[in-house]
């Protein structure tokens, strides 16, 4: 009987420890759209280092964030990690987005009609391939404590051009490693 009880305690401890790691340190996320292609494709999996662990977010970093201020508390994230919600609700609406940081607070971002991006008046090498599509020229000024993000696939990305800036408090963490498909494992944000 003692062995069964010890095994039960060991299993529960491992389960709670893994939930703690997923909540506060590192977690795997699924890429559902083509908005980050060719860097990340549909069905890719990325390992994300949580915001509690990272020291800062830099230009070009790929971040995971909650859209439109739908940030969760640490307790809500821990409960999600424990999968307790599945006992009550089999469908989860825990949606996060993954995009590249183009602008940080106080930056002036300008997208030219050819898709090129200027940060504080300096042209960036952001476009991966030549596009024949013409964009509407737009300009943004990034407020304090916020980020401007774009998908790598500008033609097929819903990003800060459409839904606005990302609050620092809505950032889950930085994508660190593409872990699936296994034949395409690579470091991100290096």
Short mmCIF file of N, CA and C in Angstrom, two decimals:
data_model
loop_
_atom_site.label_atom_id
_atom_site.label_comp_id
_atom_site.label_asym_id
_atom_site.label_seq_id
_atom_site.Cartn_x
_atom_site.Cartn_y
_atom_site.Cartn_z
N UNK A 1 0.82 -1.19 0.00
CA UNK A 1 0.00 0.00 0.00
C UNK A 1 0.87 1.26 0.00
N UNK A 2 2.00 1.19 0.76
CA UNK A 2 2.89 2.35 0.82
C UNK A 2 3.48 2.64 -0.56
N UNK A 3 3.77 1.59 -1.34
CA UNK A 3 4.31 1.80 -2.68
C UNK A 3 3.31 2.48 -3.59
N UNK A 4 2.09 2.09 -3.50
CA UNK A 4 1.04 2.70 -4.32
C UNK A 4 0.88 4.17 -3.95
N UNK A 5 0.87 4.45 -2.64
CA UNK A 5 0.75 5.83 -2.18
C UNK A 5 1.97 6.65 -2.62
N UNK A 6 3.16 6.09 -2.50
CA UNK A 6 4.38 6.77 -2.92
C UNK A 6 4.36 7.03 -4.43
N UNK A 7 3.93 6.06 -5.21
CA UNK A 7 3.83 6.23 -6.66
C UNK A 7 2.81 7.32 -7.00
N UNK A 8 1.70 7.34 -6.31
CA UNK A 8 0.68 8.36 -6.52
C UNK A 8 1.23 9.77 -6.22
N UNK A 9 1.92 9.91 -5.10
CA UNK A 9 2.53 11.20 -4.72
C UNK A 9 3.58 11.61 -5.75
N UNK A 10 4.36 10.67 -6.22
CA UNK A 10 5.38 10.95 -7.23
C UNK A 10 4.74 11.43 -8.53
N UNK A 11 3.69 10.80 -8.98
CA UNK A 11 3.00 11.19 -10.22
C UNK A 11 2.39 12.57 -10.07
N UNK A 12 1.74 12.83 -8.96
CA UNK A 12 1.13 14.16 -8.72
C UNK A 12 2.21 15.23 -8.67
N UNK A 13 3.33 14.94 -8.01
CA UNK A 13 4.43 15.90 -7.91
C UNK A 13 5.00 16.22 -9.30
N UNK A 14 5.18 15.21 -10.12
CA UNK A 14 5.70 15.42 -11.47
C UNK A 14 4.72 16.24 -12.31
N UNK A 15 3.44 15.95 -12.16
CA UNK A 15 2.41 16.69 -12.91
C UNK A 15 2.39 18.17 -12.51
N UNK A 16 2.42 18.44 -11.22
CA UNK A 16 2.40 19.83 -10.74
C UNK A 16 3.70 20.54 -11.12
N UNK A 17 4.83 19.84 -11.05
CA UNK A 17 6.11 20.44 -11.45
C UNK A 17 6.11 20.81 -12.93
N UNK A 18 5.57 19.94 -13.77
CA UNK A 18 5.52 20.25 -15.20
C UNK A 18 4.59 21.42 -15.47
N UNK A 19 3.50 21.53 -14.74
CA UNK A 19 2.61 22.68 -14.88
C UNK A 19 3.31 23.97 -14.47
N UNK A 20 4.11 23.91 -13.41
CA UNK A 20 4.88 25.07 -12.96
C UNK A 20 5.86 25.51 -14.05
N UNK A 21 6.56 24.54 -14.66
CA UNK A 21 7.52 24.85 -15.72
C UNK A 21 6.80 25.50 -16.90
N UNK A 22 5.65 24.93 -17.33
CA UNK A 22 4.89 25.50 -18.45
C UNK A 22 4.34 26.88 -18.12
N UNK A 23 4.02 27.13 -16.88
CA UNK A 23 3.45 28.42 -16.50
C UNK A 23 4.49 29.52 -16.44
N UNK A 24 5.63 29.23 -15.84
CA UNK A 24 6.58 30.30 -15.53
C UNK A 24 7.90 30.26 -16.30
N UNK A 25 8.26 29.14 -16.90
CA UNK A 25 9.59 29.04 -17.50
C UNK A 25 9.60 28.85 -19.01
N UNK A 26 9.01 27.77 -19.48
CA UNK A 26 9.12 27.43 -20.90
C UNK A 26 7.90 26.61 -21.34
N UNK A 27 7.44 26.83 -22.56
CA UNK A 27 6.26 26.12 -23.04
C UNK A 27 6.33 25.98 -24.56
N UNK A 28 5.71 24.95 -25.07
CA UNK A 28 5.62 24.72 -26.51
C UNK A 28 4.34 25.34 -27.05
N UNK A 29 4.44 26.01 -28.21
CA UNK A 29 3.27 26.57 -28.88
C UNK A 29 3.22 26.09 -30.32
N UNK A 30 2.01 26.00 -30.83
CA UNK A 30 1.70 25.53 -32.17
C UNK A 30 1.49 26.73 -33.09
N UNK A 31 2.00 26.66 -34.32
CA UNK A 31 1.81 27.74 -35.30
C UNK A 31 0.66 27.34 -36.23
N UNK A 32 -0.49 28.06 -36.15
CA UNK A 32 -1.66 27.65 -36.91
C UNK A 32 -1.83 28.33 -38.28
N UNK A 33 -1.04 29.38 -38.57
CA UNK A 33 -1.26 30.13 -39.80
C UNK A 33 0.05 30.34 -40.57
N UNK A 34 -0.07 30.91 -41.78
CA UNK A 34 1.10 31.18 -42.61
C UNK A 34 1.66 32.58 -42.40
N UNK A 35 1.21 33.27 -41.38
CA UNK A 35 1.61 34.67 -41.19
C UNK A 35 3.10 34.86 -40.92
N UNK A 36 3.79 33.83 -40.45
CA UNK A 36 5.23 33.95 -40.17
C UNK A 36 6.10 33.19 -41.18
N UNK A 37 5.49 32.71 -42.27
CA UNK A 37 6.25 32.01 -43.30
C UNK A 37 7.19 33.00 -43.98
N UNK A 38 8.35 32.62 -44.37
CA UNK A 38 8.93 31.27 -44.39
C UNK A 38 9.63 30.87 -43.09
N UNK A 39 9.75 31.78 -42.12
CA UNK A 39 10.44 31.46 -40.88
C UNK A 39 9.74 30.34 -40.12
N UNK A 40 8.42 30.48 -39.93
CA UNK A 40 7.60 29.47 -39.26
C UNK A 40 6.42 29.15 -40.16
N UNK A 41 6.14 27.89 -40.32
CA UNK A 41 5.06 27.46 -41.20
C UNK A 41 3.94 26.80 -40.41
N UNK A 42 2.82 26.59 -41.07
CA UNK A 42 1.67 25.96 -40.44
C UNK A 42 2.10 24.60 -39.89
N UNK A 43 1.68 24.31 -38.69
CA UNK A 43 1.95 23.08 -37.94
C UNK A 43 3.33 23.01 -37.30
N UNK A 44 4.15 24.05 -37.46
CA UNK A 44 5.42 24.08 -36.74
C UNK A 44 5.14 24.21 -35.24
N UNK A 45 6.09 23.74 -34.43
CA UNK A 45 6.02 23.90 -32.99
C UNK A 45 7.25 24.68 -32.54
N UNK A 46 7.03 25.63 -31.64
CA UNK A 46 8.14 26.43 -31.14
C UNK A 46 8.19 26.35 -29.62
N UNK A 47 9.39 26.38 -29.11
CA UNK A 47 9.61 26.41 -27.67
C UNK A 47 9.75 27.87 -27.28
N UNK A 48 8.92 28.33 -26.36
CA UNK A 48 8.88 29.73 -25.96
C UNK A 48 9.40 29.87 -24.53
N UNK A 49 10.38 30.76 -24.37
CA UNK A 49 10.88 31.09 -23.04
C UNK A 49 9.97 32.17 -22.47
N UNK A 50 9.40 31.92 -21.32
CA UNK A 50 8.42 32.83 -20.74
C UNK A 50 9.05 34.15 -20.32
N UNK A 51 8.23 35.17 -20.29
CA UNK A 51 8.67 36.54 -20.02
C UNK A 51 9.37 36.68 -18.66
N UNK A 52 8.98 35.88 -17.71
CA UNK A 52 9.60 35.92 -16.38
C UNK A 52 11.09 35.61 -16.45
N UNK A 53 11.49 34.81 -17.44
CA UNK A 53 12.87 34.35 -17.56
C UNK A 53 13.71 35.27 -18.45
N UNK A 54 13.11 35.86 -19.48
CA UNK A 54 13.89 36.67 -20.43
C UNK A 54 14.21 38.04 -19.86
N UNK A 55 15.35 38.57 -20.28
CA UNK A 55 15.77 39.86 -19.73
C UNK A 55 15.20 41.03 -20.52
N UNK A 56 15.11 40.89 -21.85
CA UNK A 56 14.55 41.98 -22.64
C UNK A 56 14.09 41.47 -23.99
N UNK A 57 13.32 42.29 -24.66
CA UNK A 57 12.82 41.97 -26.00
C UNK A 57 13.48 42.95 -26.96
N UNK A 58 14.10 42.41 -28.00
CA UNK A 58 14.86 43.20 -28.95
C UNK A 58 14.18 43.26 -30.31
N UNK A 59 14.64 44.18 -31.14
CA UNK A 59 14.17 44.25 -32.52
C UNK A 59 14.43 42.92 -33.21
N UNK A 60 13.46 42.46 -33.96
CA UNK A 60 13.61 41.22 -34.71
C UNK A 60 13.25 39.97 -33.93
N UNK A 61 13.06 40.08 -32.60
CA UNK A 61 12.66 38.91 -31.82
C UNK A 61 11.27 38.46 -32.22
N UNK A 62 11.07 37.16 -32.20
CA UNK A 62 9.74 36.60 -32.45
C UNK A 62 9.11 36.38 -31.08
N UNK A 63 7.96 37.01 -30.86
CA UNK A 63 7.30 36.91 -29.55
C UNK A 63 5.94 36.25 -29.68
N UNK A 64 5.51 35.69 -28.57
CA UNK A 64 4.17 35.14 -28.43
C UNK A 64 3.43 36.05 -27.47
N UNK A 65 2.18 36.41 -27.81
CA UNK A 65 1.44 37.36 -26.99
C UNK A 65 -0.05 37.10 -27.07
N UNK A 66 -0.76 37.61 -26.05
CA UNK A 66 -2.22 37.56 -26.06
C UNK A 66 -2.74 38.74 -26.86
N UNK A 67 -3.71 38.52 -27.73
CA UNK A 67 -4.24 39.62 -28.53
C UNK A 67 -5.21 40.50 -27.75
N UNK A 68 -5.24 41.75 -28.10
CA UNK A 68 -6.25 42.70 -27.62
C UNK A 68 -6.41 42.74 -26.11
N UNK A 69 -5.32 42.70 -25.38
CA UNK A 69 -5.38 42.86 -23.94
C UNK A 69 -6.03 41.71 -23.19
N UNK A 70 -6.04 40.52 -23.76
CA UNK A 70 -6.66 39.37 -23.09
C UNK A 70 -5.65 38.61 -22.25
N UNK A 71 -4.80 39.34 -21.55
CA UNK A 71 -3.76 38.76 -20.72
C UNK A 71 -4.38 37.95 -19.59
N UNK A 72 -3.70 36.85 -19.24
CA UNK A 72 -4.16 36.02 -18.14
C UNK A 72 -3.26 36.24 -16.93
N UNK A 73 -3.84 36.06 -15.76
CA UNK A 73 -3.05 36.14 -14.53
C UNK A 73 -2.21 34.87 -14.40
N UNK A 74 -1.20 34.91 -13.53
CA UNK A 74 -0.37 33.73 -13.31
C UNK A 74 -1.20 32.55 -12.82
N UNK A 75 -2.20 32.83 -11.99
CA UNK A 75 -3.08 31.76 -11.50
C UNK A 75 -3.87 31.13 -12.64
N UNK A 76 -4.40 31.95 -13.54
CA UNK A 76 -5.15 31.42 -14.69
C UNK A 76 -4.24 30.58 -15.58
N UNK A 77 -3.01 31.04 -15.78
CA UNK A 77 -2.06 30.29 -16.61
C UNK A 77 -1.71 28.97 -15.94
N UNK A 78 -1.52 28.98 -14.62
CA UNK A 78 -1.22 27.75 -13.88
C UNK A 78 -2.39 26.77 -13.98
N UNK A 79 -3.59 27.25 -13.82
CA UNK A 79 -4.77 26.38 -13.94
C UNK A 79 -4.86 25.79 -15.34
N UNK A 80 -4.58 26.63 -16.38
CA UNK A 80 -4.56 26.12 -17.75
C UNK A 80 -3.49 25.04 -17.90
N UNK A 81 -2.31 25.26 -17.31
CA UNK A 81 -1.22 24.29 -17.41
C UNK A 81 -1.57 22.98 -16.73
N UNK A 82 -2.37 23.04 -15.68
CA UNK A 82 -2.82 21.83 -15.00
C UNK A 82 -3.95 21.14 -15.76
N UNK A 83 -4.47 21.81 -16.79
CA UNK A 83 -5.57 21.29 -17.62
C UNK A 83 -6.85 21.07 -16.82
N UNK A 84 -7.02 21.82 -15.73
CA UNK A 84 -8.24 21.71 -14.93
C UNK A 84 -9.45 22.16 -15.74
N UNK A 85 -9.27 23.14 -16.63
CA UNK A 85 -10.39 23.65 -17.42
C UNK A 85 -11.04 22.56 -18.26
N UNK A 86 -10.30 21.51 -18.62
CA UNK A 86 -10.88 20.44 -19.44
C UNK A 86 -11.94 19.66 -18.68
N UNK A 87 -11.89 19.73 -17.34
CA UNK A 87 -12.93 19.07 -16.57
C UNK A 87 -14.25 19.82 -16.66
N UNK A 88 -14.17 21.13 -16.92
CA UNK A 88 -15.35 21.97 -16.99
C UNK A 88 -15.74 22.29 -18.43
N UNK A 89 -14.75 22.63 -19.25
CA UNK A 89 -15.00 23.08 -20.61
C UNK A 89 -14.00 22.39 -21.54
N UNK A 90 -14.51 21.54 -22.43
CA UNK A 90 -13.63 20.79 -23.31
C UNK A 90 -13.04 21.65 -24.43
N UNK A 91 -13.62 22.80 -24.68
CA UNK A 91 -13.09 23.71 -25.69
C UNK A 91 -12.41 24.87 -25.00
N UNK A 92 -11.20 25.16 -25.43
CA UNK A 92 -10.45 26.27 -24.86
C UNK A 92 -10.28 27.36 -25.89
N UNK A 93 -10.45 28.60 -25.48
CA UNK A 93 -10.25 29.73 -26.36
C UNK A 93 -8.96 30.46 -26.01
N UNK A 94 -7.96 29.73 -25.59
CA UNK A 94 -6.68 30.31 -25.19
C UNK A 94 -5.85 30.59 -26.43
N UNK A 95 -6.13 31.70 -27.09
CA UNK A 95 -5.46 32.04 -28.34
C UNK A 95 -4.30 32.98 -28.06
N UNK A 96 -3.15 32.64 -28.62
CA UNK A 96 -2.00 33.52 -28.59
C UNK A 96 -1.54 33.72 -30.03
N UNK A 97 -0.90 34.86 -30.28
CA UNK A 97 -0.36 35.17 -31.59
C UNK A 97 1.15 35.11 -31.53
N UNK A 98 1.77 34.90 -32.69
CA UNK A 98 3.22 34.89 -32.79
C UNK A 98 3.63 35.80 -33.95
N UNK A 99 4.45 36.79 -33.65
CA UNK A 99 4.88 37.78 -34.65
C UNK A 99 6.28 38.27 -34.31
N UNK A 100 6.86 39.04 -35.23
CA UNK A 100 8.20 39.59 -35.06
C UNK A 100 8.12 41.04 -34.58
N UNK A 101 8.97 41.40 -33.60
CA UNK A 101 9.01 42.76 -33.08
C UNK A 101 9.74 43.64 -34.08
N UNK A 102 9.06 44.67 -34.54
CA UNK A 102 9.62 45.63 -35.48
C UNK A 102 9.90 46.96 -34.79
N UNK A 103 9.02 47.35 -33.87
CA UNK A 103 9.20 48.62 -33.18
C UNK A 103 8.97 48.49 -31.68
N UNK A 104 9.73 49.30 -30.94
CA UNK A 104 9.60 49.36 -29.50
C UNK A 104 9.15 50.76 -29.11
N UNK A 105 8.92 50.98 -27.83
CA UNK A 105 8.39 52.26 -27.37
C UNK A 105 9.19 53.45 -27.91
N UNK A 106 8.45 54.47 -28.30
CA UNK A 106 8.97 55.75 -28.81
C UNK A 106 9.55 55.66 -30.22
N UNK A 107 9.43 54.52 -30.89
CA UNK A 107 9.90 54.40 -32.27
C UNK A 107 8.87 54.97 -33.24
N UNK A 108 9.37 55.42 -34.36
CA UNK A 108 8.53 55.85 -35.48
C UNK A 108 8.68 54.78 -36.56
N UNK A 109 7.57 54.15 -36.91
CA UNK A 109 7.57 53.08 -37.90
C UNK A 109 6.85 53.58 -39.14
N UNK A 110 7.46 53.33 -40.30
CA UNK A 110 6.82 53.73 -41.55
C UNK A 110 6.93 52.57 -42.53
N UNK A 111 5.79 52.18 -43.08
CA UNK A 111 5.78 51.15 -44.11
C UNK A 111 5.59 51.85 -45.45
N UNK A 112 6.52 51.59 -46.35
CA UNK A 112 6.48 52.19 -47.68
C UNK A 112 5.58 51.36 -48.60
N UNK A 113 5.22 51.93 -49.73
CA UNK A 113 4.31 51.26 -50.65
C UNK A 113 4.89 49.95 -51.21
N UNK A 114 6.22 49.81 -51.23
CA UNK A 114 6.83 48.58 -51.73
C UNK A 114 6.97 47.51 -50.64
N UNK A 115 6.50 47.80 -49.42
CA UNK A 115 6.58 46.86 -48.31
C UNK A 115 7.81 47.03 -47.45
N UNK A 116 8.72 47.92 -47.83
CA UNK A 116 9.91 48.14 -47.00
C UNK A 116 9.50 48.88 -45.73
N UNK A 117 10.27 48.67 -44.68
CA UNK A 117 9.96 49.22 -43.38
C UNK A 117 11.08 50.15 -42.93
N UNK A 118 10.70 51.33 -42.45
CA UNK A 118 11.65 52.29 -41.89
C UNK A 118 11.40 52.37 -40.39
N UNK A 119 12.46 52.22 -39.61
CA UNK A 119 12.38 52.41 -38.16
C UNK A 119 13.19 53.65 -37.85
N UNK A 120 12.51 54.67 -37.33
CA UNK A 120 13.15 55.95 -37.03
C UNK A 120 13.92 56.48 -38.24
N UNK A 121 13.32 56.30 -39.43
CA UNK A 121 13.90 56.81 -40.67
C UNK A 121 14.96 55.94 -41.31
N UNK A 122 15.30 54.80 -40.70
CA UNK A 122 16.34 53.91 -41.24
C UNK A 122 15.67 52.68 -41.84
N UNK A 123 15.97 52.43 -43.13
CA UNK A 123 15.38 51.30 -43.83
C UNK A 123 15.90 49.99 -43.26
N UNK A 124 14.98 49.05 -43.04
CA UNK A 124 15.32 47.75 -42.47
C UNK A 124 15.26 46.67 -43.54
N UNK A 125 16.08 45.64 -43.40
CA UNK A 125 16.02 44.48 -44.29
C UNK A 125 15.02 43.49 -43.71
N UNK A 126 13.75 43.79 -43.92
CA UNK A 126 12.70 42.98 -43.30
C UNK A 126 12.06 42.02 -44.29
N UNK A 127 11.90 42.44 -45.52
CA UNK A 127 11.21 41.62 -46.53
C UNK A 127 12.11 40.46 -46.94
N UNK A 128 11.54 39.25 -46.90
CA UNK A 128 12.32 38.06 -47.25
C UNK A 128 12.42 37.85 -48.76
N UNK A 129 11.41 38.28 -49.48
CA UNK A 129 11.41 38.08 -50.93
C UNK A 129 10.75 39.26 -51.61
N UNK A 130 11.10 39.45 -52.87
CA UNK A 130 10.54 40.56 -53.64
C UNK A 130 9.06 40.30 -53.88
N UNK A 131 8.24 41.32 -53.66
CA UNK A 131 6.80 41.20 -53.86
C UNK A 131 6.36 42.19 -54.93
N UNK A 132 5.38 41.78 -55.71
CA UNK A 132 4.83 42.67 -56.73
C UNK A 132 3.65 43.46 -56.17
N UNK A 133 3.27 43.19 -54.95
CA UNK A 133 2.12 43.83 -54.33
C UNK A 133 2.52 45.22 -53.81
N UNK A 134 1.61 46.16 -53.90
CA UNK A 134 1.87 47.50 -53.38
C UNK A 134 1.02 47.73 -52.14
N UNK A 135 1.66 48.21 -51.07
CA UNK A 135 0.99 48.50 -49.82
C UNK A 135 0.60 49.96 -49.76
N UNK A 136 -0.38 50.26 -48.95
CA UNK A 136 -0.70 51.65 -48.66
C UNK A 136 0.36 52.16 -47.69
N UNK A 137 0.95 53.27 -48.01
CA UNK A 137 1.98 53.84 -47.14
C UNK A 137 1.33 54.23 -45.81
N UNK A 138 1.95 53.78 -44.71
CA UNK A 138 1.40 54.04 -43.38
C UNK A 138 2.51 54.42 -42.41
N UNK A 139 2.13 55.10 -41.32
CA UNK A 139 3.09 55.50 -40.30
C UNK A 139 2.48 55.31 -38.92
N UNK A 140 3.32 54.87 -37.97
CA UNK A 140 2.88 54.67 -36.59
C UNK A 140 3.95 55.20 -35.64
N UNK A 141 3.53 55.67 -34.49
CA UNK A 141 4.44 56.05 -33.40
C UNK A 141 4.11 55.15 -32.22
N UNK A 142 5.09 54.39 -31.78
CA UNK A 142 4.87 53.37 -30.76
C UNK A 142 4.84 54.02 -29.38
N UNK A 143 3.73 53.86 -28.63
CA UNK A 143 3.62 54.43 -27.28
C UNK A 143 4.50 53.70 -26.26
N UNK A 144 4.67 54.30 -25.10
CA UNK A 144 5.45 53.70 -24.01
C UNK A 144 4.88 52.34 -23.62
N UNK A 145 5.77 51.40 -23.33
CA UNK A 145 5.36 50.08 -22.85
C UNK A 145 4.68 49.22 -23.89
N UNK A 146 4.88 49.53 -25.18
CA UNK A 146 4.21 48.76 -26.23
C UNK A 146 5.18 48.39 -27.34
N UNK A 147 4.74 47.46 -28.19
CA UNK A 147 5.54 46.99 -29.31
C UNK A 147 4.71 47.07 -30.59
N UNK A 148 5.41 47.20 -31.71
CA UNK A 148 4.80 47.10 -33.03
C UNK A 148 5.32 45.81 -33.64
N UNK A 149 4.42 44.92 -34.04
CA UNK A 149 4.81 43.61 -34.56
C UNK A 149 4.27 43.40 -35.97
N UNK A 150 5.01 42.63 -36.74
CA UNK A 150 4.58 42.24 -38.09
C UNK A 150 4.82 40.75 -38.26
N UNK A 151 4.01 40.13 -39.11
CA UNK A 151 4.27 38.77 -39.53
C UNK A 151 5.30 38.80 -40.65
N UNK A 152 6.11 37.77 -40.78
CA UNK A 152 7.11 37.73 -41.85
C UNK A 152 6.45 37.65 -43.22
N UNK A 153 5.27 37.10 -43.29
CA UNK A 153 4.53 36.99 -44.54
C UNK A 153 3.56 38.17 -44.62
N UNK A 154 4.06 39.32 -45.04
CA UNK A 154 3.27 40.56 -45.00
C UNK A 154 1.95 40.48 -45.75
N UNK A 155 1.92 39.70 -46.81
CA UNK A 155 0.69 39.60 -47.60
C UNK A 155 -0.39 38.79 -46.90
N UNK A 156 0.00 37.95 -45.96
CA UNK A 156 -0.96 37.06 -45.29
C UNK A 156 -0.81 37.13 -43.77
N UNK A 157 -0.71 38.33 -43.24
CA UNK A 157 -0.53 38.47 -41.81
C UNK A 157 -1.44 39.54 -41.25
N UNK A 158 -2.16 39.18 -40.21
CA UNK A 158 -2.91 40.15 -39.44
C UNK A 158 -1.99 40.52 -38.27
N UNK A 159 -1.58 41.77 -38.20
CA UNK A 159 -0.57 42.17 -37.23
C UNK A 159 -0.85 43.59 -36.76
N UNK A 160 0.16 44.28 -36.26
CA UNK A 160 -0.03 45.63 -35.71
C UNK A 160 -0.58 46.61 -36.73
N UNK A 161 -0.43 46.34 -38.00
CA UNK A 161 -1.03 47.20 -39.02
C UNK A 161 -2.55 47.22 -38.90
N UNK A 162 -3.12 46.14 -38.37
CA UNK A 162 -4.57 46.00 -38.29
C UNK A 162 -5.12 46.10 -36.88
N UNK A 163 -4.46 45.46 -35.91
CA UNK A 163 -5.02 45.47 -34.55
C UNK A 163 -4.25 46.33 -33.57
N UNK A 164 -3.25 47.05 -34.04
CA UNK A 164 -2.57 48.02 -33.18
C UNK A 164 -1.38 47.46 -32.44
N UNK A 165 -0.97 48.20 -31.43
CA UNK A 165 0.24 47.89 -30.67
C UNK A 165 -0.01 46.78 -29.66
N UNK A 166 1.09 46.15 -29.23
CA UNK A 166 1.04 45.07 -28.24
C UNK A 166 1.58 45.60 -26.93
N UNK A 167 0.78 45.53 -25.87
CA UNK A 167 1.24 45.94 -24.55
C UNK A 167 2.29 44.97 -24.03
N UNK A 168 3.28 45.50 -23.35
CA UNK A 168 4.31 44.67 -22.76
C UNK A 168 3.71 43.63 -21.82
N UNK A 169 2.62 43.98 -21.14
CA UNK A 169 1.98 43.06 -20.20
C UNK A 169 1.28 41.89 -20.91
N UNK A 170 1.04 42.01 -22.23
CA UNK A 170 0.38 40.94 -22.98
C UNK A 170 1.37 39.94 -23.57
N UNK A 171 2.66 40.21 -23.44
CA UNK A 171 3.68 39.33 -24.01
C UNK A 171 3.83 38.09 -23.12
N UNK A 172 3.73 36.92 -23.73
CA UNK A 172 3.91 35.65 -23.03
C UNK A 172 5.40 35.33 -22.92
N UNK A 173 6.13 35.53 -24.03
CA UNK A 173 7.56 35.24 -24.04
C UNK A 173 8.12 35.30 -25.45
N UNK A 174 9.38 34.86 -25.57
CA UNK A 174 10.08 34.86 -26.85
C UNK A 174 10.18 33.44 -27.39
N UNK A 175 9.89 33.31 -28.70
CA UNK A 175 10.11 32.02 -29.35
C UNK A 175 11.61 31.80 -29.40
N UNK A 176 12.06 30.68 -28.91
CA UNK A 176 13.49 30.42 -28.79
C UNK A 176 13.98 29.37 -29.78
N UNK A 177 13.17 28.32 -29.97
CA UNK A 177 13.62 27.19 -30.77
C UNK A 177 12.45 26.59 -31.53
N UNK A 178 12.64 26.40 -32.84
CA UNK A 178 11.64 25.64 -33.61
C UNK A 178 11.98 24.17 -33.39
N UNK A 179 11.04 23.42 -32.80
CA UNK A 179 11.33 22.03 -32.44
C UNK A 179 10.62 21.01 -33.31
N UNK A 180 9.70 21.48 -34.17
CA UNK A 180 9.00 20.57 -35.07
C UNK A 180 8.66 21.31 -36.34
N UNK A 181 8.86 20.73 -37.50
CA UNK A 181 9.26 19.34 -37.75
C UNK A 181 10.70 19.07 -37.34
N UNK A 182 10.94 17.81 -36.96
CA UNK A 182 12.23 17.44 -36.39
C UNK A 182 13.39 17.64 -37.34
N UNK A 183 13.16 17.57 -38.64
CA UNK A 183 14.24 17.75 -39.60
C UNK A 183 14.54 19.23 -39.87
N UNK A 184 13.80 20.13 -39.22
CA UNK A 184 14.01 21.56 -39.40
C UNK A 184 14.17 22.29 -38.06
N UNK A 185 14.76 21.63 -37.09
CA UNK A 185 14.99 22.25 -35.78
C UNK A 185 15.99 23.38 -35.96
N UNK A 186 15.66 24.56 -35.42
CA UNK A 186 16.59 25.68 -35.52
C UNK A 186 16.33 26.69 -34.41
N UNK A 187 17.39 27.40 -34.05
CA UNK A 187 17.28 28.48 -33.08
C UNK A 187 16.60 29.68 -33.72
N UNK A 188 15.74 30.32 -32.96
CA UNK A 188 15.10 31.56 -33.38
C UNK A 188 15.65 32.66 -32.50
N UNK A 189 15.56 33.91 -32.93
CA UNK A 189 16.00 35.05 -32.12
C UNK A 189 17.45 34.97 -31.71
N UNK A 190 18.31 34.42 -32.58
CA UNK A 190 19.73 34.36 -32.19
C UNK A 190 20.52 35.51 -32.76
#
